[in-house]
Coordinates of C-alpha atoms in Angstrom, one line a residue:
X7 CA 27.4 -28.6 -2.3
X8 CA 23.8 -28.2 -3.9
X9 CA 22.1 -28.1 -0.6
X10 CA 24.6 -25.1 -0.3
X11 CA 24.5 -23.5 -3.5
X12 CA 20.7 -23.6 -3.2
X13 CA 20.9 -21.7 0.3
X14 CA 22.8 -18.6 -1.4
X15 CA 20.1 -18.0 -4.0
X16 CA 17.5 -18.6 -1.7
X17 CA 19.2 -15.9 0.8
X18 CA 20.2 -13.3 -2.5
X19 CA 16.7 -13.8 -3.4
X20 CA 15.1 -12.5 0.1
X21 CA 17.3 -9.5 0.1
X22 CA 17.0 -8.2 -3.1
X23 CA 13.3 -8.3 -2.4
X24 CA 14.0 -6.2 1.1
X25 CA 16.1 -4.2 -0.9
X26 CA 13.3 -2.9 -3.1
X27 CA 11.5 -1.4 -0.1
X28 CA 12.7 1.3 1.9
X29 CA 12.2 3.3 5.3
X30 CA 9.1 5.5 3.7
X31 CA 7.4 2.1 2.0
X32 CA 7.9 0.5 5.9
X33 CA 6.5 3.8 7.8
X34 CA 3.5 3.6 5.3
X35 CA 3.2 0.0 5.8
X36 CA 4.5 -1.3 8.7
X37 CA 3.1 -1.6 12.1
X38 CA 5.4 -0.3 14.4
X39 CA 4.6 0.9 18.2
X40 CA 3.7 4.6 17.2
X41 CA 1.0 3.1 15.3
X42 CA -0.2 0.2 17.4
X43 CA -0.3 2.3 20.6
X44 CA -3.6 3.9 19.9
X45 CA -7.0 3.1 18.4
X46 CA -9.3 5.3 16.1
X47 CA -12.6 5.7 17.3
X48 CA -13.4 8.7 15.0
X49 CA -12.3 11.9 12.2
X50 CA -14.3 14.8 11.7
X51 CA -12.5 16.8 8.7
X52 CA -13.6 20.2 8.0
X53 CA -12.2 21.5 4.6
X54 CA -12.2 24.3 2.5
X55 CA -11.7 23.0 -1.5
X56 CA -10.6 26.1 -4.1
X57 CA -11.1 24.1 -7.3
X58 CA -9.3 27.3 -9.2
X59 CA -5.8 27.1 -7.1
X60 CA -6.4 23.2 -6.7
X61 CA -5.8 23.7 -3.2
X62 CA -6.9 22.6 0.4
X63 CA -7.1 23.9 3.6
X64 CA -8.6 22.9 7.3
X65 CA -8.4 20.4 9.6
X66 CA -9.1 17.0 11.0
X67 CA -10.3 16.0 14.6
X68 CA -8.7 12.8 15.4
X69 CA -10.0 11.0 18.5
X70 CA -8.4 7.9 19.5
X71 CA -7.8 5.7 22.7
X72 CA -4.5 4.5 24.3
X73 CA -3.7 0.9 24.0
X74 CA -0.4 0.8 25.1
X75 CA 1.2 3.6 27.2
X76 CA 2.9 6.3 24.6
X77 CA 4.2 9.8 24.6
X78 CA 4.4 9.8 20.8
X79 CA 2.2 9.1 17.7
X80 CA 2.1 9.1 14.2
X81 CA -0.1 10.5 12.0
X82 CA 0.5 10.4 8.1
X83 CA 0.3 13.4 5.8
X84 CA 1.7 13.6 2.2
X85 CA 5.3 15.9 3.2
X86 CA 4.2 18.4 -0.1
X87 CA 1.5 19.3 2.3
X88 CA 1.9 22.1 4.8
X89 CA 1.9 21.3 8.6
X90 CA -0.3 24.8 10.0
X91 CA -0.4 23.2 13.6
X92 CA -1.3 20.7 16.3
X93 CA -3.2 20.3 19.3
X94 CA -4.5 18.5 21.8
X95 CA -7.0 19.2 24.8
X96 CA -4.9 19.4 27.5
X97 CA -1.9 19.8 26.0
X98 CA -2.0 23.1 24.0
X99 CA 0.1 22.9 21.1
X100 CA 2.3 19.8 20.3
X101 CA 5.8 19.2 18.9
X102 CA 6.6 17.0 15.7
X103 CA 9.2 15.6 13.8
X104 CA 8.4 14.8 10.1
X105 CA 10.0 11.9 8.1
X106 CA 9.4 11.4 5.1
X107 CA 5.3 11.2 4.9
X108 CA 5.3 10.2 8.7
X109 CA 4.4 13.1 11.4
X110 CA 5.3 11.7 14.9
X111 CA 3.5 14.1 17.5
X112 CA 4.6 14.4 20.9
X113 CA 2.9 14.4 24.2
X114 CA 5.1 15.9 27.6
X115 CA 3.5 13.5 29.1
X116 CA 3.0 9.8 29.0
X117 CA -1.0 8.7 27.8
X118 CA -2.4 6.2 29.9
X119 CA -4.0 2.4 28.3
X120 CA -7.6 3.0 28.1
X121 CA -7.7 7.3 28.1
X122 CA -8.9 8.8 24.9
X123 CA -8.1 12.0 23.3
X124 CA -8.7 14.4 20.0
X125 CA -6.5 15.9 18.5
X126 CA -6.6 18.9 16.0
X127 CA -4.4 18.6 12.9
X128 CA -4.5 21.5 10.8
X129 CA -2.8 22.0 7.3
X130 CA -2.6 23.2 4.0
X131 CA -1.9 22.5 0.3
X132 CA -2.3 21.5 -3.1
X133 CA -2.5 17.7 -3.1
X134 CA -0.9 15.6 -5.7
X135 CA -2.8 15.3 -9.0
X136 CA -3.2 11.7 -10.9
X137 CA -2.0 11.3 -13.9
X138 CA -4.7 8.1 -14.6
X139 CA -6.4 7.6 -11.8
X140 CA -7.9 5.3 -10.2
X141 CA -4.5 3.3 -11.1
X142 CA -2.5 6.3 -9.5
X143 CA -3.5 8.3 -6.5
X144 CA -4.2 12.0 -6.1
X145 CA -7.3 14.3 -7.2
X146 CA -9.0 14.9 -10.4
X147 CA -9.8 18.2 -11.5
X148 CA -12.1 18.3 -14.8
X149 CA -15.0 20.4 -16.0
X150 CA -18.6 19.7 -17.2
X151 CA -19.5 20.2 -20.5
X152 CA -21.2 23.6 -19.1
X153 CA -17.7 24.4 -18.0
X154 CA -18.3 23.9 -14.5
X155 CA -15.4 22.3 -12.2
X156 CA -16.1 18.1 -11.4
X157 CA -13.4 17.4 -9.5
X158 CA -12.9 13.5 -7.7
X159 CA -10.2 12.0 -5.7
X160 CA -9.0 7.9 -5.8
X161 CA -6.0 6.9 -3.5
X162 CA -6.3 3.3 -2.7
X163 CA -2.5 1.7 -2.9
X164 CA -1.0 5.7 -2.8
X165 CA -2.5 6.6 0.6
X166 CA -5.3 8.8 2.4
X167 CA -2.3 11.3 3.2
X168 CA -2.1 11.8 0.5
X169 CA -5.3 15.0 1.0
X170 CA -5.7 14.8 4.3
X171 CA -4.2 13.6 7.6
X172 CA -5.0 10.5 9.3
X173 CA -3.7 6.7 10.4
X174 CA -2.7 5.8 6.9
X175 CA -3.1 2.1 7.5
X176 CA -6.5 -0.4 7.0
X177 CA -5.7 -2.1 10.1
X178 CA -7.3 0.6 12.0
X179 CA -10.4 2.3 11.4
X180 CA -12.6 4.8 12.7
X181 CA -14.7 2.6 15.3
X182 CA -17.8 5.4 15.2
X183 CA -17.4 6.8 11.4
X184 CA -16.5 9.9 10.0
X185 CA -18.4 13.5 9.9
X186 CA -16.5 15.2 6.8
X187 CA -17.4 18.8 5.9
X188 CA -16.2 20.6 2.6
X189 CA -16.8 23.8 1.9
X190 CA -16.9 24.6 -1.9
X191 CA -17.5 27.6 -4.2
X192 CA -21.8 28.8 -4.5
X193 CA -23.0 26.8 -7.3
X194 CA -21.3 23.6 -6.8
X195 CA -22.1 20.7 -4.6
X196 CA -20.1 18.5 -2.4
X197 CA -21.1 14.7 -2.1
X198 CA -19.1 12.8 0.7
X199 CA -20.0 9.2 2.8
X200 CA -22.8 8.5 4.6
X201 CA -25.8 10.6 5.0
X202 CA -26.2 13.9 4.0
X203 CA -26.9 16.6 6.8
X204 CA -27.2 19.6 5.4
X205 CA -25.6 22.8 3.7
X206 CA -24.7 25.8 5.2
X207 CA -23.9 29.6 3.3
X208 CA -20.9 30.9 4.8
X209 CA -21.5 34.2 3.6
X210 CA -17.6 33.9 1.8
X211 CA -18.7 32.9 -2.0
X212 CA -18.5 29.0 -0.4
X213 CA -21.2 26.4 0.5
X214 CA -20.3 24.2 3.3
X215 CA -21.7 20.2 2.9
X216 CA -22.2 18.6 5.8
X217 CA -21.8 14.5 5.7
X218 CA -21.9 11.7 8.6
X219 CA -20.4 8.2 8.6
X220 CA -21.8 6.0 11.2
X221 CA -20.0 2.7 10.5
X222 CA -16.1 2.4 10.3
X223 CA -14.7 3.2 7.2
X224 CA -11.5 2.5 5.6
X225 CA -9.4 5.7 5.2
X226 CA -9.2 5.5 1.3
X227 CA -12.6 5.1 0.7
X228 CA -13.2 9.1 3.0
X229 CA -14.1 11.2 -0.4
X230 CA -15.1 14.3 -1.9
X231 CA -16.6 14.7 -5.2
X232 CA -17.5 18.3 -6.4
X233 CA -19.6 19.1 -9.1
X234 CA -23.0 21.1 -10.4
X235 CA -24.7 17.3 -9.6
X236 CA -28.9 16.4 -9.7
X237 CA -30.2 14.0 -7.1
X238 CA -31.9 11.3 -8.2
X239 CA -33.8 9.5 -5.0
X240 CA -34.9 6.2 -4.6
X241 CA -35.8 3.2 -2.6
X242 CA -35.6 -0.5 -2.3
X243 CA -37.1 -2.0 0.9
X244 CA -36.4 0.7 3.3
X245 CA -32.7 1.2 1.8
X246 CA -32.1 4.7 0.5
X247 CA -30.6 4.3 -3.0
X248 CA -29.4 7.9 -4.1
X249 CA -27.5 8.7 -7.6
X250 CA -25.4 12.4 -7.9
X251 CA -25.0 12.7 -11.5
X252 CA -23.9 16.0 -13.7
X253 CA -27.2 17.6 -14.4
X254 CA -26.2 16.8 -18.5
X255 CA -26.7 12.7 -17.7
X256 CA -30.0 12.7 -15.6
X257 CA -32.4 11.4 -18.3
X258 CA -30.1 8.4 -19.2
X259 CA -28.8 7.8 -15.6
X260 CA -32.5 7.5 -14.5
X261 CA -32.6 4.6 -17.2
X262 CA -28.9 3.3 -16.7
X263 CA -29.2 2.4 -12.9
X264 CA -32.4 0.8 -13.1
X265 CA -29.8 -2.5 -12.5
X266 CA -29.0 -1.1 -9.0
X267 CA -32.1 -2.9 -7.7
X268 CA -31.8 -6.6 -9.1
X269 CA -28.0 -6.2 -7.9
X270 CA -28.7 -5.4 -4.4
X271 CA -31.3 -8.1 -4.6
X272 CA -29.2 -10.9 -5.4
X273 CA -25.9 -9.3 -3.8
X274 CA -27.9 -9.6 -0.3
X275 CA -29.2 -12.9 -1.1
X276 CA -26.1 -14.3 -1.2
X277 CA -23.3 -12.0 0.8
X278 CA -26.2 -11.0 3.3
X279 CA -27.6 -7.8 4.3
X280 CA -25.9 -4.6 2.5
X281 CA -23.8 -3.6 5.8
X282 CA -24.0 -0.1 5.3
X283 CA -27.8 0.6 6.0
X284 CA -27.3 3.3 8.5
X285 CA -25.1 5.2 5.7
X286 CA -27.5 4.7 2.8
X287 CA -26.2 3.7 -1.1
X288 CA -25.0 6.3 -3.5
X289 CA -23.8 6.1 -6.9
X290 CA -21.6 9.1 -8.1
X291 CA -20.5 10.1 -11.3
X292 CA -17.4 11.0 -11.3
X293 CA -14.3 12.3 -13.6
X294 CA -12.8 9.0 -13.4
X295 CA -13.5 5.1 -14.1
X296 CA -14.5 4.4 -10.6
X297 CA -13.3 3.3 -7.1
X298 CA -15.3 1.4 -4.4
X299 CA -16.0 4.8 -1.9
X300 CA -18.3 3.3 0.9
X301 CA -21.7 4.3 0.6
X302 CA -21.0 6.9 -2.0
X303 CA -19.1 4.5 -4.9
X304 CA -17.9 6.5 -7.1
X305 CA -19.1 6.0 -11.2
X306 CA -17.6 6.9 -14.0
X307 CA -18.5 4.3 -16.6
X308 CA -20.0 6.6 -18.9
X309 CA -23.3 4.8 -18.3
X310 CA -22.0 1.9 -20.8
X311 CA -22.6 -1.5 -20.7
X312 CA -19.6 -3.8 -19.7
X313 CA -16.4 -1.7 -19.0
X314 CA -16.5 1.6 -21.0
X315 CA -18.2 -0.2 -23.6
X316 CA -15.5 -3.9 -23.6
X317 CA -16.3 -7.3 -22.6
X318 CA -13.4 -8.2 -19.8
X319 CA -14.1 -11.8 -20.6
X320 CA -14.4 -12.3 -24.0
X321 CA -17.6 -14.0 -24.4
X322 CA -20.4 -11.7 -24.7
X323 CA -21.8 -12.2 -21.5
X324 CA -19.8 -9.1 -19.8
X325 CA -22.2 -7.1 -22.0
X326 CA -25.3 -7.3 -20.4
X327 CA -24.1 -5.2 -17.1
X328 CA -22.6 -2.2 -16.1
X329 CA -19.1 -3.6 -14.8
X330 CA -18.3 -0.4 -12.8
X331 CA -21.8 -0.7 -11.1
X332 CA -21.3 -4.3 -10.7
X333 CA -18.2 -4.8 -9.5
X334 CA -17.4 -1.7 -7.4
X335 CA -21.0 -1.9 -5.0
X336 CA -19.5 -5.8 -4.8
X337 CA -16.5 -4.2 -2.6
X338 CA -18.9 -3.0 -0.2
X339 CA -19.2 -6.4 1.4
X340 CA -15.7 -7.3 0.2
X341 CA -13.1 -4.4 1.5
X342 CA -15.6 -2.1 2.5
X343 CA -17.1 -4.3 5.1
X344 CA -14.3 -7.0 5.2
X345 CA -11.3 -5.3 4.8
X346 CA -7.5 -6.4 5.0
X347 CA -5.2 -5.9 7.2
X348 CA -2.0 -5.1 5.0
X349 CA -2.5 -4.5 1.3
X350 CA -0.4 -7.6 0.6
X351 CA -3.3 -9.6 1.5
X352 CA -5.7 -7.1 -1.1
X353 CA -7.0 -10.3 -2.7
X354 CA -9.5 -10.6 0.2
X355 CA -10.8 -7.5 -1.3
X356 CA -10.4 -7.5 -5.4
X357 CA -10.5 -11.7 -5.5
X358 CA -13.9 -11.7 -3.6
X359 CA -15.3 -8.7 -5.4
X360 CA -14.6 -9.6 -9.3
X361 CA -16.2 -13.4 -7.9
X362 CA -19.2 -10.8 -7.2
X363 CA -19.5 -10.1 -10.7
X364 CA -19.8 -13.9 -11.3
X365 CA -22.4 -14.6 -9.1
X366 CA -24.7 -11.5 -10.4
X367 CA -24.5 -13.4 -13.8
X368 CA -25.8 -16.7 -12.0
X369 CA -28.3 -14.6 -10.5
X370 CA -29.8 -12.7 -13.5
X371 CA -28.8 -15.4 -16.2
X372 CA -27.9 -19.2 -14.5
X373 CA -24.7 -21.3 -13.9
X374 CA -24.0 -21.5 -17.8
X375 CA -23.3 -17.8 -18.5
X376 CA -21.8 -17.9 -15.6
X377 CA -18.6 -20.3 -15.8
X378 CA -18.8 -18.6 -19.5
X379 CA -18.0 -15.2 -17.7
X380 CA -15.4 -16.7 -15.1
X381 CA -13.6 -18.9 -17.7
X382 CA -13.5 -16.1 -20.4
X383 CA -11.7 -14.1 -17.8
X384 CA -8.7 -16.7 -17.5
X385 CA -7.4 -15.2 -20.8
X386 CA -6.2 -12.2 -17.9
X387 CA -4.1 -13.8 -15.5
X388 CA -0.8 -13.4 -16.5
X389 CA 1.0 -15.2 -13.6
X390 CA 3.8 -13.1 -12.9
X391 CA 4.3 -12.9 -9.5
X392 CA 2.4 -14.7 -6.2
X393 CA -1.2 -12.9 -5.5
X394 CA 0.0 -12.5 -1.8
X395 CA 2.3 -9.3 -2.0
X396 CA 5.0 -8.3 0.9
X397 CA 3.6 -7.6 4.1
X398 CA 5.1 -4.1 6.2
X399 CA 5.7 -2.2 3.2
X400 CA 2.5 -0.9 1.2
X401 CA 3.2 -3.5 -1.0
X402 CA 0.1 -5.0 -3.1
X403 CA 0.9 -8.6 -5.1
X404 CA -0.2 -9.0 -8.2
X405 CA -2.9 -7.8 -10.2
X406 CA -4.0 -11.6 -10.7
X407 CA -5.4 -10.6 -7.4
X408 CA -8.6 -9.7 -9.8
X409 CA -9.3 -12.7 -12.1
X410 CA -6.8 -15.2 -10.8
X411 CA -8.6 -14.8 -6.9
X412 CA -12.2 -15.4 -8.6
X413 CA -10.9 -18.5 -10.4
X414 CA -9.5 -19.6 -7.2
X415 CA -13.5 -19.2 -5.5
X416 CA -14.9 -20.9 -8.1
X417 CA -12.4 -23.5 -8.2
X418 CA -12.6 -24.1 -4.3
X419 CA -17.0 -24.0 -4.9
X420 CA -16.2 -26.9 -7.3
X421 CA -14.0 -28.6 -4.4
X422 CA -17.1 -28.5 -1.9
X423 CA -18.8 -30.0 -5.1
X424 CA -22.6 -28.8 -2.8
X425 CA -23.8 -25.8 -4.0
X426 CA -26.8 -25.5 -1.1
X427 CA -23.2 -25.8 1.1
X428 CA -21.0 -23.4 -1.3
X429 CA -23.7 -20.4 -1.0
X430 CA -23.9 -20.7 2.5
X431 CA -20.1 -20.7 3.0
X432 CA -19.7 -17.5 1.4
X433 CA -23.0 -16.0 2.8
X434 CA -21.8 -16.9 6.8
X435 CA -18.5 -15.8 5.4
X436 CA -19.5 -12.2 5.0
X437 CA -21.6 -12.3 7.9
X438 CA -19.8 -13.8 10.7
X439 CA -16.2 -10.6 9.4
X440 CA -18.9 -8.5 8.3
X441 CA -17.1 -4.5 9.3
X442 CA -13.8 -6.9 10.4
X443 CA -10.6 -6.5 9.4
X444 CA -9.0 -9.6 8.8
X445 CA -5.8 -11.5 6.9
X446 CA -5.4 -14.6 4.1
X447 CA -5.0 -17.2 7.5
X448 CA -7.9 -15.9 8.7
X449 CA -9.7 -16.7 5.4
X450 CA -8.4 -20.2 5.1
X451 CA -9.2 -20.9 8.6
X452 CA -12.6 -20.2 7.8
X453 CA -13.0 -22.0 4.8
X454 CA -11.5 -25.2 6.5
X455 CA -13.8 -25.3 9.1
X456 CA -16.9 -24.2 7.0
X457 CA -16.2 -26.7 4.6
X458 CA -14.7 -29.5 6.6
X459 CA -11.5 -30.0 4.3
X460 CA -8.2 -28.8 4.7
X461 CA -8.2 -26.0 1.4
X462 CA -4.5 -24.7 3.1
X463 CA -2.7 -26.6 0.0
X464 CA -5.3 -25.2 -2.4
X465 CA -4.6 -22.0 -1.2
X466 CA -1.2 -21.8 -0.6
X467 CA -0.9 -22.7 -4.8
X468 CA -2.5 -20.0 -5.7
X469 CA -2.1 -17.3 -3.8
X470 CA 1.6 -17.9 -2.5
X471 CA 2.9 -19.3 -6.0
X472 CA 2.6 -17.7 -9.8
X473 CA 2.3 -21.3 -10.5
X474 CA -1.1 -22.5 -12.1
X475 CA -1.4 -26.1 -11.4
X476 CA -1.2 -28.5 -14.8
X477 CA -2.9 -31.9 -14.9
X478 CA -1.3 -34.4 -17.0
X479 CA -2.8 -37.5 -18.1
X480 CA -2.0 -40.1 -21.0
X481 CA -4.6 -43.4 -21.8
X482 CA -2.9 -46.7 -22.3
X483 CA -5.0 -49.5 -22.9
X484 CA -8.4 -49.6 -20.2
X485 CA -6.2 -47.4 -17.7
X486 CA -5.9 -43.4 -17.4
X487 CA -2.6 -42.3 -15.8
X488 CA -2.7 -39.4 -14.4
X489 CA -0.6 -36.5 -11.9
X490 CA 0.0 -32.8 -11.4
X491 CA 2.9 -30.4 -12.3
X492 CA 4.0 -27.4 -12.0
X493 CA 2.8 -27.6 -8.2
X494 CA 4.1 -27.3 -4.5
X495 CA 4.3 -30.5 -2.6
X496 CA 1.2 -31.1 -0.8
X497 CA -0.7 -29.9 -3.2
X498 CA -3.7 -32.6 -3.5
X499 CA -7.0 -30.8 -5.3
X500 CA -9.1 -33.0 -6.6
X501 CA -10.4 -33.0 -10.5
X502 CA -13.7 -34.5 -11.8
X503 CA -13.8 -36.0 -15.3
X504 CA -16.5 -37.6 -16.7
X505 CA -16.9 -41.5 -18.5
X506 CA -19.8 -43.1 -19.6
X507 CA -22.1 -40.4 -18.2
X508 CA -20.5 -40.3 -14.8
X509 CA -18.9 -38.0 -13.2
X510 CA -15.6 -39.6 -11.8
X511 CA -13.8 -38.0 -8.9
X512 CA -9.9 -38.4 -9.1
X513 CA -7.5 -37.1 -6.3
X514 CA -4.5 -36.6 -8.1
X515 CA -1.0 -35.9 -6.0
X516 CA 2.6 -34.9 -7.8
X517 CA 3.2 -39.3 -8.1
X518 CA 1.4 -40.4 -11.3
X519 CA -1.5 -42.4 -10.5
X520 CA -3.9 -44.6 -12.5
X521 CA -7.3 -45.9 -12.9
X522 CA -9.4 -48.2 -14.7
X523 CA -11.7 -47.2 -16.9
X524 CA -13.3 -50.5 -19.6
X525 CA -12.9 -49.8 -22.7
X526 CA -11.6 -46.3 -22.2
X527 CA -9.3 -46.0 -25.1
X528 CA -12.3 -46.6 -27.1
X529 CA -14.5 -44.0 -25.7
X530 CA -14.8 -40.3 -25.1
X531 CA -14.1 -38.4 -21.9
X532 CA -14.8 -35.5 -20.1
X533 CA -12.3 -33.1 -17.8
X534 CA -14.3 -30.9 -15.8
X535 CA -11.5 -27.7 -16.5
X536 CA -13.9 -24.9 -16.4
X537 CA -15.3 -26.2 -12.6
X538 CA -10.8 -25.8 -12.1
X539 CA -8.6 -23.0 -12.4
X540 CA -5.6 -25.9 -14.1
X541 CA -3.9 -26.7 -17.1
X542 CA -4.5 -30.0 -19.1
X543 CA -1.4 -31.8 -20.7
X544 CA -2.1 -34.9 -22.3
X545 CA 0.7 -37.4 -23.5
X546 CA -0.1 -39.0 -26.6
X547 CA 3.3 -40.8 -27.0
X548 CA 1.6 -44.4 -25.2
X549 CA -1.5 -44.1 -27.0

């Protein structure tokens, strides 16, 4: 009857989480055959921006190849945009249904595996406006202090549709890049991806900017960001470093990013080679906190140290950096160049990335300031829902993706206990999926063979439970007793303490162990915690 009763819940429980998620969240997020059927190899949007009406208008070319025989597609724009026509070489003007923010274009006739085509899309509209971004999608439209438009866009979690059209999913990017042009009133400047080509007068009271992507790029990191901006050039071993900033900030943003260069330094000595060389680095300031753009990460930090001014961890050490700096050129090795799949897996992006911050500190300031940093962020995890969110739907886990997935790093670094081994994990890591989109498996497969140990347990706590593992121990005459709670099964991380100068390696399991330690209730002991993202519980009743 319990076996039974157990089975309902379990069963109630999996379809009131389907039933959160409907038919738009699974045409977002899902990977049906209108989406797998075809490959991108490449956009090239061409865009008018009128800051005063807060409108769009243009087109993107959309060339793609055939992977599995089709005579329909789907392309994503946001359905408050306007629809002003579709073609195809070859095909003239196309049909389409809309559902929802789904546009399924049809071919008469069937597209061969292997055949590519473009496409045209054109359209219209006033996007949707952010309330706060980045944590909501849509643009921002601000002014200068000289009263001149800066105008950004974040849509990471909302959608790319939601300002242009395009394959709103990260499990497919543009294979060669991205050319985007914006055209923008005389007087202002557009700064996109990649490498700048030129401008161009069009003679209508607008200025055309001409931009170039040769690497693939996720679609929510395409940008625009519009303002009266000064270029500020520079260099570091053959990399372009380039910095837009409103003409107001140049003195102290000439000063402020002078922490660019030891970043990229130790960034590269550890995660490898920045993997966007061909595209160049830019900083831009823009009207909001920030948001991980490739090649042209957006700033808006205020040129303050830590995060608009806050230590995230508590402990001081946060204060030393620029945290927008920091952590958002982190993401371009970890979802800019190693991107997942589905959003439910985003950890692979914000649990690797906020471990980037980490590792600057250990590069600039040692290992002590460093597991001050990663500890002092603990205090964030809240633990209210697995890290690992629903996959098919747009659906990210939770935000202990951040802190709770950079606890888990340093917690499995602490595993491998070999820090000549550890480094080398993580720089092979972003080397060998370096501009690969992969998922969580893929992860843990790697760091199982790379490490020789079977982590699955490991992970599977953290990332597939809110569960933080709690190590109880009690002393009872020369022996330590110890377990852990609060976890799955199989879960069998070790824990180090520390006796008599020694570092002691315990392999606890869910059944209460014991060792014996002389003289133990008479001397002081160590638990390595901070080396662990756990709990301690001690029972005092058998002292």
């Amino acid at each position: 009857m319990k076996k039974n009763y157990i089975l309902i819940i379990a069963l109630l429980f999996v379809n009131y989480i389907q039933a959160q998620f409907t038919r738009k969240d699974s045409l977002q997020g899902g990977f049906h055959f209108e989406r797998t059927c075809f490959d991108v190899l490449r956009y090239d949007l061409d865009i008018t921006i009128d800051p005063e009406k807060k409108s769009i208008y243009g087109s993107n070319d959309i060339t793609f190849k055939i992977v599995k025989p089709t005579n329909k597609v789907q392309i994503d724009l946001f359905n408050n945009m306007k629809i002003e026509g579709i073609t195809a070489s070859n095909f003239g003007k196309l049909e389409y249904d809309r559902e929802e923010n789904a546009v399924f274009i049809h071919f008469n006739s069937t597209l061969k595996v292997d055949s590519t085509y473009t496409l045209r899309f054109m359209y219209s509209g006033n996007p949707i406006i952010a309330k706060n971004a980045p944590w909501d999608g849509g643009f921002v439209f601000k002014k200068d202090s000289n009263g001149k438009h800066f105008i950004g866009v974040a849509v990471q979690g909302t959608g790319a549709s939601l300002w242009y059209p395009v394959k709103d999913s990260q499990s497919d990017e543009p294979d060669y890049g991205a050319s985007i042009k914006v055209a923008v009133p005389n007087g202002l400047m557009n700064v996109s991806n990649g490498r700048f080509l030129g401008s161009k007068d069009l003679k209508n009271g607008y200025t055309r900017w001409d931009w170039e992507v040769k690497n693939p790029i996720n679609n929510y990191n395409i940008t625009v960001n519009i303002a009266d901006y000064i270029h500020i050039r520079d260099k570091m071993s053959n990399l372009d470093l380039d910095y837009y900033v409103l003409r107001e900030n140049e003195s102290k943003a000439r000063e402020h990013f002078a922490e660019v260069k030891p970043m990229m330094e130790c960034f590269q000595s550890k995660f490898g080679r920045y993997p966007f060389w061909e595209d160049g680095f830019k900083l831009v300031e823009t009207p909001y906190l920030g948001m991980e753009h490739q090649s042209a990460v957006a700033y808006g930090n205020k040129y303050k140290k830590g995060y608009m001014g806050l230590d995230l961890s508590g402990t001081g050490v946060g204060m030393f950096f620029d945290y927008i700096t920091i952590h958002e050129t982190g993401h371009e090795w970890f979802g800019n160049s190693i991107t997942s799949n589905d959003i439910a897996d985003m950890w692979i992006h914000e649990g690797f990335t906020t471990y980037s911050e980490t590792v600057f500190i250990e590069c600039i300031k040692g290992y002590d300031d460093a597991m001050k940093y990663i500890n002092g962020q603990a205090k964030n995890v809240r633990n209210d829902r697995p890290i690992i969110g629903q996959y098919g739907v747009n659906n990210e886990g939770s935000g202990d993706m951040y802190y709770k997935g950079s606890l888990l790093l340093n917690t499995l670094r602490h595993i491998i206990a070999d820090d000549a081994k550890w480094w080398k994990m993580l720089y092979d890591y972003s080397e060998t999926f370096k501009k690969k989109i992969i998922t969580s498996d893929t992860v843990i497969d790697y760091f199982n063979k790379a490490s020789g140990t079977d982590l699955t347990p490991t992970f599977r706590q953290y990332l597939y439970t809110n569960q933080v593992p709690v190590f109880i121990y009690k002393i009872k005459g020369d022996y330590l007793y110890y377990s852990w709670d609060n976890v799955n099964e199989d879960f069998n991380m070790p824990i180090d303490i520390g006796f008599e100068g020694k570092k002691i390696r315990l392999f606890p399991t869910a059944k209460e162990q014991k060792i014996k330690l002389k003289k133990l209730s008479k001397k002081s002991f160590q638990i390595y915690d901070n080396q662990f993202f756990v709990k301690l519980k001690k029972e005092t009743n058998l002292l």
